[in-house]
PDB file of C-alpha atoms in Angstrom:
ATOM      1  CA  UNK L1159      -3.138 -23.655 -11.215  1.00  0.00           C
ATOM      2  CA  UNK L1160      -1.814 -20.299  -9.536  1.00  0.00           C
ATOM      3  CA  UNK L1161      -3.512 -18.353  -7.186  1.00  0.00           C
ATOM      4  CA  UNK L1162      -5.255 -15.326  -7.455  1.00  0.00           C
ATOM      5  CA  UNK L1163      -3.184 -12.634  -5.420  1.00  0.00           C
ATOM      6  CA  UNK L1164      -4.982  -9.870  -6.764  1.00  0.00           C
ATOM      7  CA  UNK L1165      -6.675  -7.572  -3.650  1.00  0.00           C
ATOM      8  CA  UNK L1166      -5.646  -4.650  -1.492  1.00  0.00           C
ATOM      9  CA  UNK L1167      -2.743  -6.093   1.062  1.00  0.00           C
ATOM     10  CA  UNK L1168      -1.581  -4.191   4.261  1.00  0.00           C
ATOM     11  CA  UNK L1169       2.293  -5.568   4.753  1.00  0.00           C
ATOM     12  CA  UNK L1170       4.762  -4.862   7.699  1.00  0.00           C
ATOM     13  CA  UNK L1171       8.075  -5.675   6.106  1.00  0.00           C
ATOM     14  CA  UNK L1172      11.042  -5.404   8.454  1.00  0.00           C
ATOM     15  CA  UNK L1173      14.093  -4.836   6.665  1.00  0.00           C
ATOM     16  CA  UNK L1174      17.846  -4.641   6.922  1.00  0.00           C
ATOM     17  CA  UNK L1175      20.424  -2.884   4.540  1.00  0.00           C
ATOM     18  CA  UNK L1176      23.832  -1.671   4.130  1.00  0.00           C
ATOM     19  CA  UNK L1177      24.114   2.340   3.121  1.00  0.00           C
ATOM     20  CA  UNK L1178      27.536   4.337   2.042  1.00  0.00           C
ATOM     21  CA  UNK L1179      27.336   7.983   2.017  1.00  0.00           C
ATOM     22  CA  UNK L1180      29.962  10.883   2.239  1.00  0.00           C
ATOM     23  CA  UNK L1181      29.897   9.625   5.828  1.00  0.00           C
ATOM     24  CA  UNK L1182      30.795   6.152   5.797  1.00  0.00           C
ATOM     25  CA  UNK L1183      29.187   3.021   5.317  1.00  0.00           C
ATOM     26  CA  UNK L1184      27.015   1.634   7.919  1.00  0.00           C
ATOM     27  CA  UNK L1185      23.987  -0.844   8.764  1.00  0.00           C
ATOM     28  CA  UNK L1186      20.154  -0.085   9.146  1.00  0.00           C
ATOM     29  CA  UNK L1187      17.962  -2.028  10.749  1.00  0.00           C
ATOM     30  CA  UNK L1188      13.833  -1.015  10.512  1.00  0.00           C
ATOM     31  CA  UNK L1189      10.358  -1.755   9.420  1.00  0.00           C
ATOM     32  CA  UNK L1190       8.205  -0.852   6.894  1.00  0.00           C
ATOM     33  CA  UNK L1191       4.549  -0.610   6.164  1.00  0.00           C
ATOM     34  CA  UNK L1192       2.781  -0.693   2.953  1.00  0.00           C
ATOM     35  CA  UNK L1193      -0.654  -0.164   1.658  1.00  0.00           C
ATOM     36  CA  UNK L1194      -0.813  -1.473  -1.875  1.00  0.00           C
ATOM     37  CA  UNK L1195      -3.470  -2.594  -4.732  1.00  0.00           C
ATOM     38  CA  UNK L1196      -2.093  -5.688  -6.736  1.00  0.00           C
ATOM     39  CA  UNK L1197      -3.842  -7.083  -9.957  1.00  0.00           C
ATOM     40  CA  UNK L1198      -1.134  -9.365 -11.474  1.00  0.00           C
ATOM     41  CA  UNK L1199      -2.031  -9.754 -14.847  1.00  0.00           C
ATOM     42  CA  UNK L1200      -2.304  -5.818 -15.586  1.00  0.00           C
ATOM     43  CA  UNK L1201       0.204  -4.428 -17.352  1.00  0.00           C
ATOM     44  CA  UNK L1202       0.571  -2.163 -13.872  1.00  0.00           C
ATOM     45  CA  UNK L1203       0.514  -4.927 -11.380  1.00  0.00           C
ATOM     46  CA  UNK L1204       1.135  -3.015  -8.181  1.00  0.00           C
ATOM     47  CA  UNK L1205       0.617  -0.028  -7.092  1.00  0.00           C
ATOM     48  CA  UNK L1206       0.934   1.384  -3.695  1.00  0.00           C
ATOM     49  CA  UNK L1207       2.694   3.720  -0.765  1.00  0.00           C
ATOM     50  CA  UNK L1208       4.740   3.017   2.183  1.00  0.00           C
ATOM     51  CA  UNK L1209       6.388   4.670   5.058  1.00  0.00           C
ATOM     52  CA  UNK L1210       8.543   3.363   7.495  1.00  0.00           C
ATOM     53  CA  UNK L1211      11.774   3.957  10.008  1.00  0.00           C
ATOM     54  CA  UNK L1212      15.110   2.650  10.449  1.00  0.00           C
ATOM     55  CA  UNK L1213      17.562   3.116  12.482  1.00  0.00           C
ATOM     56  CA  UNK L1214      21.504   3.083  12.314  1.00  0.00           C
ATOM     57  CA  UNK L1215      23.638   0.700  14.078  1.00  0.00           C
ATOM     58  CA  UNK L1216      26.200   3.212  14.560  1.00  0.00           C
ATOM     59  CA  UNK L1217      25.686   6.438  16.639  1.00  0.00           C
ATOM     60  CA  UNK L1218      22.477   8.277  17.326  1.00  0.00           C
ATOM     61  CA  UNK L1219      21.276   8.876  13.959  1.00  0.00           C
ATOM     62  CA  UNK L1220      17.615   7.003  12.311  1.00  0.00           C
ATOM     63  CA  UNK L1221      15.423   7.578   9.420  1.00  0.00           C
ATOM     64  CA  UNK L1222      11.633   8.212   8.271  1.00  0.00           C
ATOM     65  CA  UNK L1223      10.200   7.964   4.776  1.00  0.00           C
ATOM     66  CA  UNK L1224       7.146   7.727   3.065  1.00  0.00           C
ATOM     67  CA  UNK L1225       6.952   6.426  -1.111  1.00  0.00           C
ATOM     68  CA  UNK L1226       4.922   5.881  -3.627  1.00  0.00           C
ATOM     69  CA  UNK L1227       5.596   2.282  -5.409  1.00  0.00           C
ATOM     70  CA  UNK L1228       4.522   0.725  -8.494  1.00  0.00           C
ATOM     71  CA  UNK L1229       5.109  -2.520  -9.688  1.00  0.00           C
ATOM     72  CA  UNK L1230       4.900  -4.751 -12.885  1.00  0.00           C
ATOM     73  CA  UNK L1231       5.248  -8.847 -13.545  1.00  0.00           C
ATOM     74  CA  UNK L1232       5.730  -8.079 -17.809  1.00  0.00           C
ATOM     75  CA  UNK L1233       9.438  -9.468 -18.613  1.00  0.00           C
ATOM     76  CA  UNK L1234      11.174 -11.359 -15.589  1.00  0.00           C
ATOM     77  CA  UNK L1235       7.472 -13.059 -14.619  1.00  0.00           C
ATOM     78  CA  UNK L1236       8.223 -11.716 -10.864  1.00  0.00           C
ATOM     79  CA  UNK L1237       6.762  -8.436  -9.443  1.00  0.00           C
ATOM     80  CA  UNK L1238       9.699  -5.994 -10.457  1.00  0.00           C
ATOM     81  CA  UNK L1239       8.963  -2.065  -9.123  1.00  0.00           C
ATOM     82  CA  UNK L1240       9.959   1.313  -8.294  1.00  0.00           C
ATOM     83  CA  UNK L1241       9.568   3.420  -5.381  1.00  0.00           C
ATOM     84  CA  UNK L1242      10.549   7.108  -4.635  1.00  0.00           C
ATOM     85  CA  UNK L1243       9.763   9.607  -1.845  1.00  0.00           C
ATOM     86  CA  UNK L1244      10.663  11.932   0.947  1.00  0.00           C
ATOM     87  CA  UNK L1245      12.940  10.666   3.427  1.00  0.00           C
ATOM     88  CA  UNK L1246      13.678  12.875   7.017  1.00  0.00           C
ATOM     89  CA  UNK L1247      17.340  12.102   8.688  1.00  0.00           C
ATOM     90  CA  UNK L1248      16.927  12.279  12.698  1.00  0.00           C
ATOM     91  CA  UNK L1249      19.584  12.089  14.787  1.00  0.00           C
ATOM     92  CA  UNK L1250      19.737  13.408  18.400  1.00  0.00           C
ATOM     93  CA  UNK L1251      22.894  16.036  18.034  1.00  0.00           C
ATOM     94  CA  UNK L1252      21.240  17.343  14.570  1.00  0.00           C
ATOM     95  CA  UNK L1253      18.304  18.939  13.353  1.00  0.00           C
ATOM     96  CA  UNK L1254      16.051  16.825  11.023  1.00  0.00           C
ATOM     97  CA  UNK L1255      17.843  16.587   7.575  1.00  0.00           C
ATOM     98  CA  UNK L1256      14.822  16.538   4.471  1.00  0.00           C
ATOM     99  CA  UNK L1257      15.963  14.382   1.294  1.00  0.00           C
ATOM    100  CA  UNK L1258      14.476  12.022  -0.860  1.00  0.00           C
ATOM    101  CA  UNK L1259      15.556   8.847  -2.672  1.00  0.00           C
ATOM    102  CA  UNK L1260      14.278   6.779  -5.173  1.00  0.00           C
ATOM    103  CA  UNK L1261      14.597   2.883  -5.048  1.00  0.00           C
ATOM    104  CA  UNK L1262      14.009  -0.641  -7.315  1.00  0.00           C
ATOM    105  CA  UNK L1263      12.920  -3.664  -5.763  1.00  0.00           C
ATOM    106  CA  UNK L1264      11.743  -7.419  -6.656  1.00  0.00           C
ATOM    107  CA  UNK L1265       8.983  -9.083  -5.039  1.00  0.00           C
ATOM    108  CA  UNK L1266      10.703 -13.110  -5.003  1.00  0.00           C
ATOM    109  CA  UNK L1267       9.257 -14.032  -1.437  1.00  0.00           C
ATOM    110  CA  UNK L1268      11.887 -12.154  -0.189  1.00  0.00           C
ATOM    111  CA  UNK L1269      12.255  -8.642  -1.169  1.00  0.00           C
ATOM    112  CA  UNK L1270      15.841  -7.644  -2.381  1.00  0.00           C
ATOM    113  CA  UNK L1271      16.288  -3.367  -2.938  1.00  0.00           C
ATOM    114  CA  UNK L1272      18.569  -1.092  -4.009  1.00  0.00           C
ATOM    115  CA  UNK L1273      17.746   2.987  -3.127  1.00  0.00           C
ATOM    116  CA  UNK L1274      19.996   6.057  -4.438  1.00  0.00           C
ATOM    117  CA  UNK L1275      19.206   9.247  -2.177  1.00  0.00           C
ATOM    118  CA  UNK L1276      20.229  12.444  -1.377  1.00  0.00           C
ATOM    119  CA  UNK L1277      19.838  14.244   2.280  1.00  0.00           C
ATOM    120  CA  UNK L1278      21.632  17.681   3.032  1.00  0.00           C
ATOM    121  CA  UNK L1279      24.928  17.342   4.600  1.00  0.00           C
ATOM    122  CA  UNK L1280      24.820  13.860   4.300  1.00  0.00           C
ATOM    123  CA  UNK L1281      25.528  13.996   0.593  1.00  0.00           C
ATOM    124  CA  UNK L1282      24.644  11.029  -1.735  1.00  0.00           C
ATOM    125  CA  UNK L1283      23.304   7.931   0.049  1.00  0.00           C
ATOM    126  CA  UNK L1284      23.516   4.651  -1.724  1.00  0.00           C
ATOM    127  CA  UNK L1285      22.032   1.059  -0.082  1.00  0.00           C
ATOM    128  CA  UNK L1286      21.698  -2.424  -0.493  1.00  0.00           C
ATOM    129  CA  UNK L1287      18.911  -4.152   1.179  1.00  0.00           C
ATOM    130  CA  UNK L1288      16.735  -6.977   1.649  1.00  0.00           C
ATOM    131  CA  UNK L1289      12.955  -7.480   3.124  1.00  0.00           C
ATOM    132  CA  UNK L1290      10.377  -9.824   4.268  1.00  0.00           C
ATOM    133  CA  UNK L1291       7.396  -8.970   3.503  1.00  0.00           C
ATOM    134  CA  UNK L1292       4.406  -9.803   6.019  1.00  0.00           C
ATOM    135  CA  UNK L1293       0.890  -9.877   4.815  1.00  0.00           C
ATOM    136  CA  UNK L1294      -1.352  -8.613   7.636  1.00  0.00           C
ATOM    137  CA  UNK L1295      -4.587  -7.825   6.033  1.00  0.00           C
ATOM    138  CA  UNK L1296      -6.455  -8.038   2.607  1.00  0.00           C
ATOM    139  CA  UNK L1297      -9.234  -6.687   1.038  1.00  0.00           C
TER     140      UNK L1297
END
């Protein structure tokens, strides 16, 4: 018999991924924190926002964002979603850069990602990444 998952959860997820832009490729390390309503068996099974920072293993340079994320369990039978949102570029020799990106994701224990964004002067940013999502609190 499965559990019933459904609730409000509070997750800190830290994260790493790999991101190529018109820049180069590089490594970001970071956390993320998410506020989200799940009810599995709705056709909309997640539904939720996040923010979070990162920060670059090369140079000066780190990252804020904030996104809205929906999820669903119809087809694959795991929590499959979407996520988009603002994301601010901070580095120390630059003045904050404003993009946004938008992102898929699969909720398997382990949370694999993918995000395409864009950020002036930066160009096109593309990244690979994987999570672990923490459960702190539920309602």
């Amino acid at each position: 018999m499965a559990a019933d998952l459904d609730g409000v959860y509070l997750w800190l997820a830290p994260w790493a991924a790999w991101t190529e832009s018109d820049e180069g490729g590089d490594s970001l390390f970071g956390v993320e924190l998410a506020l989200t309503a799940v009810r599995e068996r709705a056709a909309l099974g997640l539904l939720g926002v996040t923010m979070g920072a990162a920060r670059y293993a090369e140079g000066d340079a780190g990252r804020l964002w904030a996104s809205a994320a929906l999820g669903t369990r119809r087809g694959l039978g795991l929590m499959l979603g979407v996520s988009a949102g603002p994301i601010i570029e901070l580095s120390e020799l630059a003045h904050p850069r404003i993009g946004g990106g938008v992102g898929v994701w699969l909720f398997a224990g382990l949370v694999p990602f993918a995000r395409v964004a864009a950020v002036p002067q930066r160009g096109i940013l593309a990244e690979v990444g994987l999570e672990i999502a923490l459960p702190l609190r539920r309602w």
